[in-house]
Amino acid sequence: MNTSLTLRNHVNGAFVDAADGRTLDVVDPTDGQVYATSPLSGAADVDAAMAAAAEAFPRWRDATPGTRQRLLLRIADAIEARADELVDAECRDTGKPRRLTISEEIGPMADQVRFFAGAARLLEGRSAGEYAEGLTSIVRREPIGVCAQVAPWNYPMMTAVWKFAPALAAGNTVVLKPSDTTPASTVLLAEIIGGILRDMGLPAGVFNVICGDRETGRLMVEHPTPALAAITGSVRAGIQVAQAAAKDVKRVHLELGGKAPVVVFEDADLGEAARVIAAAAFFNAGQDCTAATRVLVHDSVHDVFVQALTKAAAGTRTGGTDEEGVHYGPLNNAAQLAQVAGYIERLPAHATLETGGHRVGEAGYFYAPTVVSGLEQHDEIIQNEVFGPVVTVQKFTDEDRAVEYANGVDFALASSVWTKDHARAMRMSRRLDFGCVWINTHAPLLAEMPHGGFKQSGYGKDLSAYGFEDYTRIKHVMTAL
């Protein structure tokens, strides 16, 4: 095996190998070849990272909000200053188009860090008061403690920001594990943040990164030190985290799967809807929990819309990181390619494959943009998250049936409604059982607005003041007058 890059853990301000020397191969998904190794961290590595975070916590907890803000503002500046390096690392691990990664991730990441920098100085709470005679009550918001955080492989560096920024802003310390298939950009973030902590004279253990597999993540969650475990991942992983955390009653923050319904009514601008839905479905190869991949369209315009969506899909290109005109890259790994292909191979007889449905090329994990129509509510591909560049289409006859179909899955993260009828849009936004409802658009996320779902999509919020508050605890202080 010939690899050119060796990644290492970053614990208490130093780069270190796994204590027992074990490593994992890191594969470039554009060609399927190993290009790096990363540590396969075990119990000793988790112990060391948790000890560093625990030691750093008292000083960081007691730092002023202004100090926390300065740290985060410097991190945001560094993300922009080292954007090329971060994008290089991210694209090597994920195969994403470089142009889109720069435009769609670096700016939002820096903006999100700056949002939480501001939030650090704006903790809100009820005013002190006398709620019983002779007694004054005060409510304090405090950091929770050490946070064990696990990021996914679909947006490695952006979800790392979603994890560490609110945690640090609130005064917590962090042990963060990237996915085993995409560790490079997170390790680079550790180098950047470690250098800033050192320059500011802050404890090195405020931010730690350890690499590893599912077992490493399990050891982190089960470790007695963290007060909160946060994960973005599959439903199965979320259930395992919740079960492990229950053993010592840790707080848990889960952002899991999605199966976003996209409800297109007969009065919608069908051409615009098809264009935006295709973009929101195929971006990042559909590897997005909010992807617009489950379309419900009124039967009176079904055929016209399917034709428009199929045309938009056929005009969508997959290809390598630096290829011109590419809209998305490969699936992340061989197992994900097999999963996506399996859903298409198992399509029921009543389904119609409108376009796509096949691998692209012999090297790497590329899959064609795919549209499938003629599906029914109970079909496997409707009920389960495919997590690939696959759009399904169903018919509905009226608003009640649209709501029934939309809500009739186990996921409840995001959704969208396409109509010119304002009253209908407001009714649908109330009736749809999803953490986000977009109207005549799909996919925009803002630092100021919460992101998170219901049901098997998890609980807790990323982004926004709500996400910030998830990393705090509330204490009542009462004093006699």
PDB file of C-alpha atoms in Angstrom, residues 287-437:
ATOM      1  CA  GLN A 287     -26.161  12.653   0.507  1.00  0.00           C
ATOM      2  CA  ASP A 288     -28.095  15.146   2.570  1.00  0.00           C
ATOM      3  CA  CYS A 289     -30.756  14.483   5.215  1.00  0.00           C
ATOM      4  CA  THR A 290     -32.805  17.394   3.846  1.00  0.00           C
ATOM      5  CA  ALA A 291     -32.453  16.429   0.163  1.00  0.00           C
ATOM      6  CA  ALA A 292     -35.579  16.944  -1.969  1.00  0.00           C
ATOM      7  CA  THR A 293     -35.849  13.304  -2.944  1.00  0.00           C
ATOM      8  CA  ARG A 294     -39.521  12.383  -2.243  1.00  0.00           C
ATOM      9  CA  VAL A 295     -41.794  14.346  -4.554  1.00  0.00           C
ATOM     10  CA  LEU A 296     -45.586  14.294  -4.138  1.00  0.00           C
ATOM     11  CA  VAL A 297     -47.328  15.908  -7.106  1.00  0.00           C
ATOM     12  CA  HIS A 298     -51.009  16.561  -7.813  1.00  0.00           C
ATOM     13  CA  ASP A 299     -52.323  14.018 -10.310  1.00  0.00           C
ATOM     14  CA  SER A 300     -53.601  16.714 -12.674  1.00  0.00           C
ATOM     15  CA  VAL A 301     -50.052  17.896 -13.408  1.00  0.00           C
ATOM     16  CA  HIS A 302     -48.163  14.696 -12.666  1.00  0.00           C
ATOM     17  CA  ASP A 303     -47.114  13.814 -16.203  1.00  0.00           C
ATOM     18  CA  VAL A 304     -46.034  17.348 -17.090  1.00  0.00           C
ATOM     19  CA  PHE A 305     -44.017  17.656 -13.891  1.00  0.00           C
ATOM     20  CA  VAL A 306     -42.328  14.263 -14.268  1.00  0.00           C
ATOM     21  CA  GLN A 307     -41.257  15.245 -17.764  1.00  0.00           C
ATOM     22  CA  ALA A 308     -39.789  18.530 -16.472  1.00  0.00           C
ATOM     23  CA  LEU A 309     -38.038  16.841 -13.551  1.00  0.00           C
ATOM     24  CA  THR A 310     -36.618  14.116 -15.780  1.00  0.00           C
ATOM     25  CA  LYS A 311     -35.252  16.738 -18.151  1.00  0.00           C
ATOM     26  CA  ALA A 312     -33.643  18.602 -15.237  1.00  0.00           C
ATOM     27  CA  ALA A 313     -32.120  15.367 -13.946  1.00  0.00           C
ATOM     28  CA  ALA A 314     -30.764  14.435 -17.358  1.00  0.00           C
ATOM     29  CA  GLY A 315     -29.023  17.829 -17.489  1.00  0.00           C
ATOM     30  CA  THR A 316     -27.297  17.225 -14.163  1.00  0.00           C
ATOM     31  CA  ARG A 317     -23.691  16.011 -14.350  1.00  0.00           C
ATOM     32  CA  THR A 318     -21.626  13.970 -11.949  1.00  0.00           C
ATOM     33  CA  GLY A 319     -17.856  13.880 -12.168  1.00  0.00           C
ATOM     34  CA  GLY A 320     -14.494  14.520 -10.558  1.00  0.00           C
ATOM     35  CA  THR A 321     -13.475  17.259  -8.188  1.00  0.00           C
ATOM     36  CA  ASP A 322     -11.960  19.581 -10.789  1.00  0.00           C
ATOM     37  CA  GLU A 323     -14.090  18.735 -13.829  1.00  0.00           C
ATOM     38  CA  GLU A 324     -15.925  21.613 -15.487  1.00  0.00           C
ATOM     39  CA  GLY A 325     -19.725  21.706 -15.359  1.00  0.00           C
ATOM     40  CA  VAL A 326     -20.049  19.079 -12.645  1.00  0.00           C
ATOM     41  CA  HIS A 327     -22.982  19.384 -10.240  1.00  0.00           C
ATOM     42  CA  TYR A 328     -22.015  16.652  -7.781  1.00  0.00           C
ATOM     43  CA  GLY A 329     -19.280  14.142  -7.106  1.00  0.00           C
ATOM     44  CA  PRO A 330     -19.227  10.462  -6.145  1.00  0.00           C
ATOM     45  CA  LEU A 331     -20.987   8.704  -3.337  1.00  0.00           C
ATOM     46  CA  ASN A 332     -18.765   8.610  -0.308  1.00  0.00           C
ATOM     47  CA  ASN A 333     -17.806   4.950  -0.167  1.00  0.00           C
ATOM     48  CA  ALA A 334     -18.311   1.532  -1.726  1.00  0.00           C
ATOM     49  CA  ALA A 335     -20.926   0.500   0.821  1.00  0.00           C
ATOM     50  CA  GLN A 336     -23.002   3.596   0.051  1.00  0.00           C
ATOM     51  CA  LEU A 337     -22.790   2.918  -3.679  1.00  0.00           C
ATOM     52  CA  ALA A 338     -24.025  -0.623  -3.080  1.00  0.00           C
ATOM     53  CA  GLN A 339     -26.875   0.654  -0.902  1.00  0.00           C
ATOM     54  CA  VAL A 340     -28.112   3.120  -3.516  1.00  0.00           C
ATOM     55  CA  ALA A 341     -27.826   0.586  -6.330  1.00  0.00           C
ATOM     56  CA  GLY A 342     -29.710  -1.954  -4.227  1.00  0.00           C
ATOM     57  CA  TYR A 343     -32.761   0.280  -3.916  1.00  0.00           C
ATOM     58  CA  ILE A 344     -32.940   0.601  -7.699  1.00  0.00           C
ATOM     59  CA  GLU A 345     -32.389  -3.118  -8.278  1.00  0.00           C
ATOM     60  CA  ARG A 346     -35.270  -3.910  -5.899  1.00  0.00           C
ATOM     61  CA  LEU A 347     -37.802  -1.498  -7.430  1.00  0.00           C
ATOM     62  CA  PRO A 348     -41.304  -2.959  -7.576  1.00  0.00           C
ATOM     63  CA  ALA A 349     -42.864  -3.865 -10.918  1.00  0.00           C
ATOM     64  CA  HIS A 350     -45.244  -0.895 -10.785  1.00  0.00           C
ATOM     65  CA  ALA A 351     -42.346   1.602 -10.668  1.00  0.00           C
ATOM     66  CA  THR A 352     -41.027   3.376 -13.769  1.00  0.00           C
ATOM     67  CA  LEU A 353     -37.357   4.308 -14.039  1.00  0.00           C
ATOM     68  CA  GLU A 354     -37.552   7.635 -15.901  1.00  0.00           C
ATOM     69  CA  THR A 355     -33.797   8.269 -16.104  1.00  0.00           C
ATOM     70  CA  GLY A 356     -30.546   7.133 -14.518  1.00  0.00           C
ATOM     71  CA  GLY A 357     -30.437   4.104 -12.263  1.00  0.00           C
ATOM     72  CA  HIS A 358     -26.864   3.069 -12.964  1.00  0.00           C
ATOM     73  CA  ARG A 359     -23.265   3.539 -11.944  1.00  0.00           C
ATOM     74  CA  VAL A 360     -21.185   6.032 -13.927  1.00  0.00           C
ATOM     75  CA  GLY A 361     -17.694   4.893 -14.935  1.00  0.00           C
ATOM     76  CA  GLU A 362     -15.629   1.998 -13.640  1.00  0.00           C
ATOM     77  CA  ALA A 363     -13.470   3.853 -11.117  1.00  0.00           C
ATOM     78  CA  GLY A 364     -14.792   5.573  -8.039  1.00  0.00           C
ATOM     79  CA  TYR A 365     -18.335   5.612  -6.662  1.00  0.00           C
ATOM     80  CA  PHE A 366     -20.254   7.763  -9.153  1.00  0.00           C
ATOM     81  CA  TYR A 367     -23.987   7.235  -9.674  1.00  0.00           C
ATOM     82  CA  ALA A 368     -26.232   8.787 -12.311  1.00  0.00           C
ATOM     83  CA  PRO A 369     -28.992  11.260 -11.409  1.00  0.00           C
ATOM     84  CA  THR A 370     -32.094   9.100 -11.140  1.00  0.00           C
ATOM     85  CA  VAL A 371     -35.851   9.708 -11.239  1.00  0.00           C
ATOM     86  CA  VAL A 372     -38.375   6.974 -10.396  1.00  0.00           C
ATOM     87  CA  SER A 373     -42.140   7.424 -10.816  1.00  0.00           C
ATOM     88  CA  GLY A 374     -45.217   5.245 -10.314  1.00  0.00           C
ATOM     89  CA  LEU A 375     -44.415   4.546  -6.679  1.00  0.00           C
ATOM     90  CA  GLU A 376     -46.787   3.777  -3.812  1.00  0.00           C
ATOM     91  CA  GLN A 377     -46.642   4.798  -0.171  1.00  0.00           C
ATOM     92  CA  HIS A 378     -45.643   1.390   1.191  1.00  0.00           C
ATOM     93  CA  ASP A 379     -42.720   0.911  -1.210  1.00  0.00           C
ATOM     94  CA  GLU A 380     -39.309   0.416   0.366  1.00  0.00           C
ATOM     95  CA  ILE A 381     -37.756   3.299  -1.559  1.00  0.00           C
ATOM     96  CA  ILE A 382     -40.472   5.656  -0.249  1.00  0.00           C
ATOM     97  CA  GLN A 383     -40.167   4.628   3.382  1.00  0.00           C
ATOM     98  CA  ASN A 384     -36.368   4.408   3.687  1.00  0.00           C
ATOM     99  CA  GLU A 385     -33.644   7.004   3.262  1.00  0.00           C
ATOM    100  CA  VAL A 386     -31.685   6.230   0.097  1.00  0.00           C
ATOM    101  CA  PHE A 387     -29.015   8.914   0.664  1.00  0.00           C
ATOM    102  CA  GLY A 388     -28.060   9.109  -2.979  1.00  0.00           C
ATOM    103  CA  PRO A 389     -28.949  10.964  -6.208  1.00  0.00           C
ATOM    104  CA  VAL A 390     -32.392   9.370  -6.480  1.00  0.00           C
ATOM    105  CA  VAL A 391     -35.738  11.216  -6.679  1.00  0.00           C
ATOM    106  CA  THR A 392     -39.037   9.383  -6.263  1.00  0.00           C
ATOM    107  CA  VAL A 393     -42.407  10.693  -7.505  1.00  0.00           C
ATOM    108  CA  GLN A 394     -45.902   9.864  -6.209  1.00  0.00           C
ATOM    109  CA  LYS A 395     -49.348  11.181  -7.172  1.00  0.00           C
ATOM    110  CA  PHE A 396     -51.907  12.677  -4.796  1.00  0.00           C
ATOM    111  CA  THR A 397     -55.487  13.763  -5.410  1.00  0.00           C
ATOM    112  CA  ASP A 398     -56.169  16.361  -2.714  1.00  0.00           C
ATOM    113  CA  GLU A 399     -54.578  18.220   0.185  1.00  0.00           C
ATOM    114  CA  ASP A 400     -55.566  15.671   2.811  1.00  0.00           C
ATOM    115  CA  ARG A 401     -53.995  12.837   0.839  1.00  0.00           C
ATOM    116  CA  ALA A 402     -50.835  14.917   0.297  1.00  0.00           C
ATOM    117  CA  VAL A 403     -50.519  15.411   4.068  1.00  0.00           C
ATOM    118  CA  GLU A 404     -51.179  11.707   4.692  1.00  0.00           C
ATOM    119  CA  TYR A 405     -48.422  10.672   2.296  1.00  0.00           C
ATOM    120  CA  ALA A 406     -45.994  13.363   3.429  1.00  0.00           C
ATOM    121  CA  ASN A 407     -46.310  12.478   7.127  1.00  0.00           C
ATOM    122  CA  GLY A 408     -46.500   8.740   6.473  1.00  0.00           C
ATOM    123  CA  VAL A 409     -42.820   7.954   7.090  1.00  0.00           C
ATOM    124  CA  ASP A 410     -40.707   7.573  10.228  1.00  0.00           C
ATOM    125  CA  PHE A 411     -38.601  10.665   9.472  1.00  0.00           C
ATOM    126  CA  ALA A 412     -39.524  14.272  10.181  1.00  0.00           C
ATOM    127  CA  LEU A 413     -36.605  16.579   9.400  1.00  0.00           C
ATOM    128  CA  ALA A 414     -37.474  18.805   6.426  1.00  0.00           C
ATOM    129  CA  SER A 415     -40.164  19.357   3.804  1.00  0.00           C
ATOM    130  CA  SER A 416     -41.315  21.830   1.168  1.00  0.00           C
ATOM    131  CA  VAL A 417     -44.590  23.008  -0.353  1.00  0.00           C
ATOM    132  CA  TRP A 418     -44.983  24.401  -3.854  1.00  0.00           C
ATOM    133  CA  THR A 419     -48.093  26.512  -4.445  1.00  0.00           C
ATOM    134  CA  LYS A 420     -49.194  30.071  -5.253  1.00  0.00           C
ATOM    135  CA  ASP A 421     -52.052  29.820  -2.734  1.00  0.00           C
ATOM    136  CA  HIS A 422     -50.918  31.550   0.459  1.00  0.00           C
ATOM    137  CA  ALA A 423     -53.674  30.105   2.622  1.00  0.00           C
ATOM    138  CA  ARG A 424     -52.875  26.603   1.420  1.00  0.00           C
ATOM    139  CA  ALA A 425     -49.181  27.152   2.118  1.00  0.00           C
ATOM    140  CA  MET A 426     -49.987  28.234   5.675  1.00  0.00           C
ATOM    141  CA  ARG A 427     -52.265  25.228   6.237  1.00  0.00           C
ATOM    142  CA  MET A 428     -49.630  22.852   4.933  1.00  0.00           C
ATOM    143  CA  SER A 429     -46.871  24.397   7.041  1.00  0.00           C
ATOM    144  CA  ARG A 430     -49.025  23.719  10.113  1.00  0.00           C
ATOM    145  CA  ARG A 431     -50.034  20.195   9.127  1.00  0.00           C
ATOM    146  CA  LEU A 432     -46.656  18.903   7.932  1.00  0.00           C
ATOM    147  CA  ASP A 433     -44.906  17.078  10.783  1.00  0.00           C
ATOM    148  CA  PHE A 434     -41.375  18.208  10.000  1.00  0.00           C
ATOM    149  CA  GLY A 435     -38.809  20.402  11.717  1.00  0.00           C
ATOM    150  CA  CYS A 436     -38.556  22.674   8.682  1.00  0.00           C
ATOM    151  CA  VAL A 437     -41.115  23.611   6.017  1.00  0.00           C
TER     152      VAL A 437
END
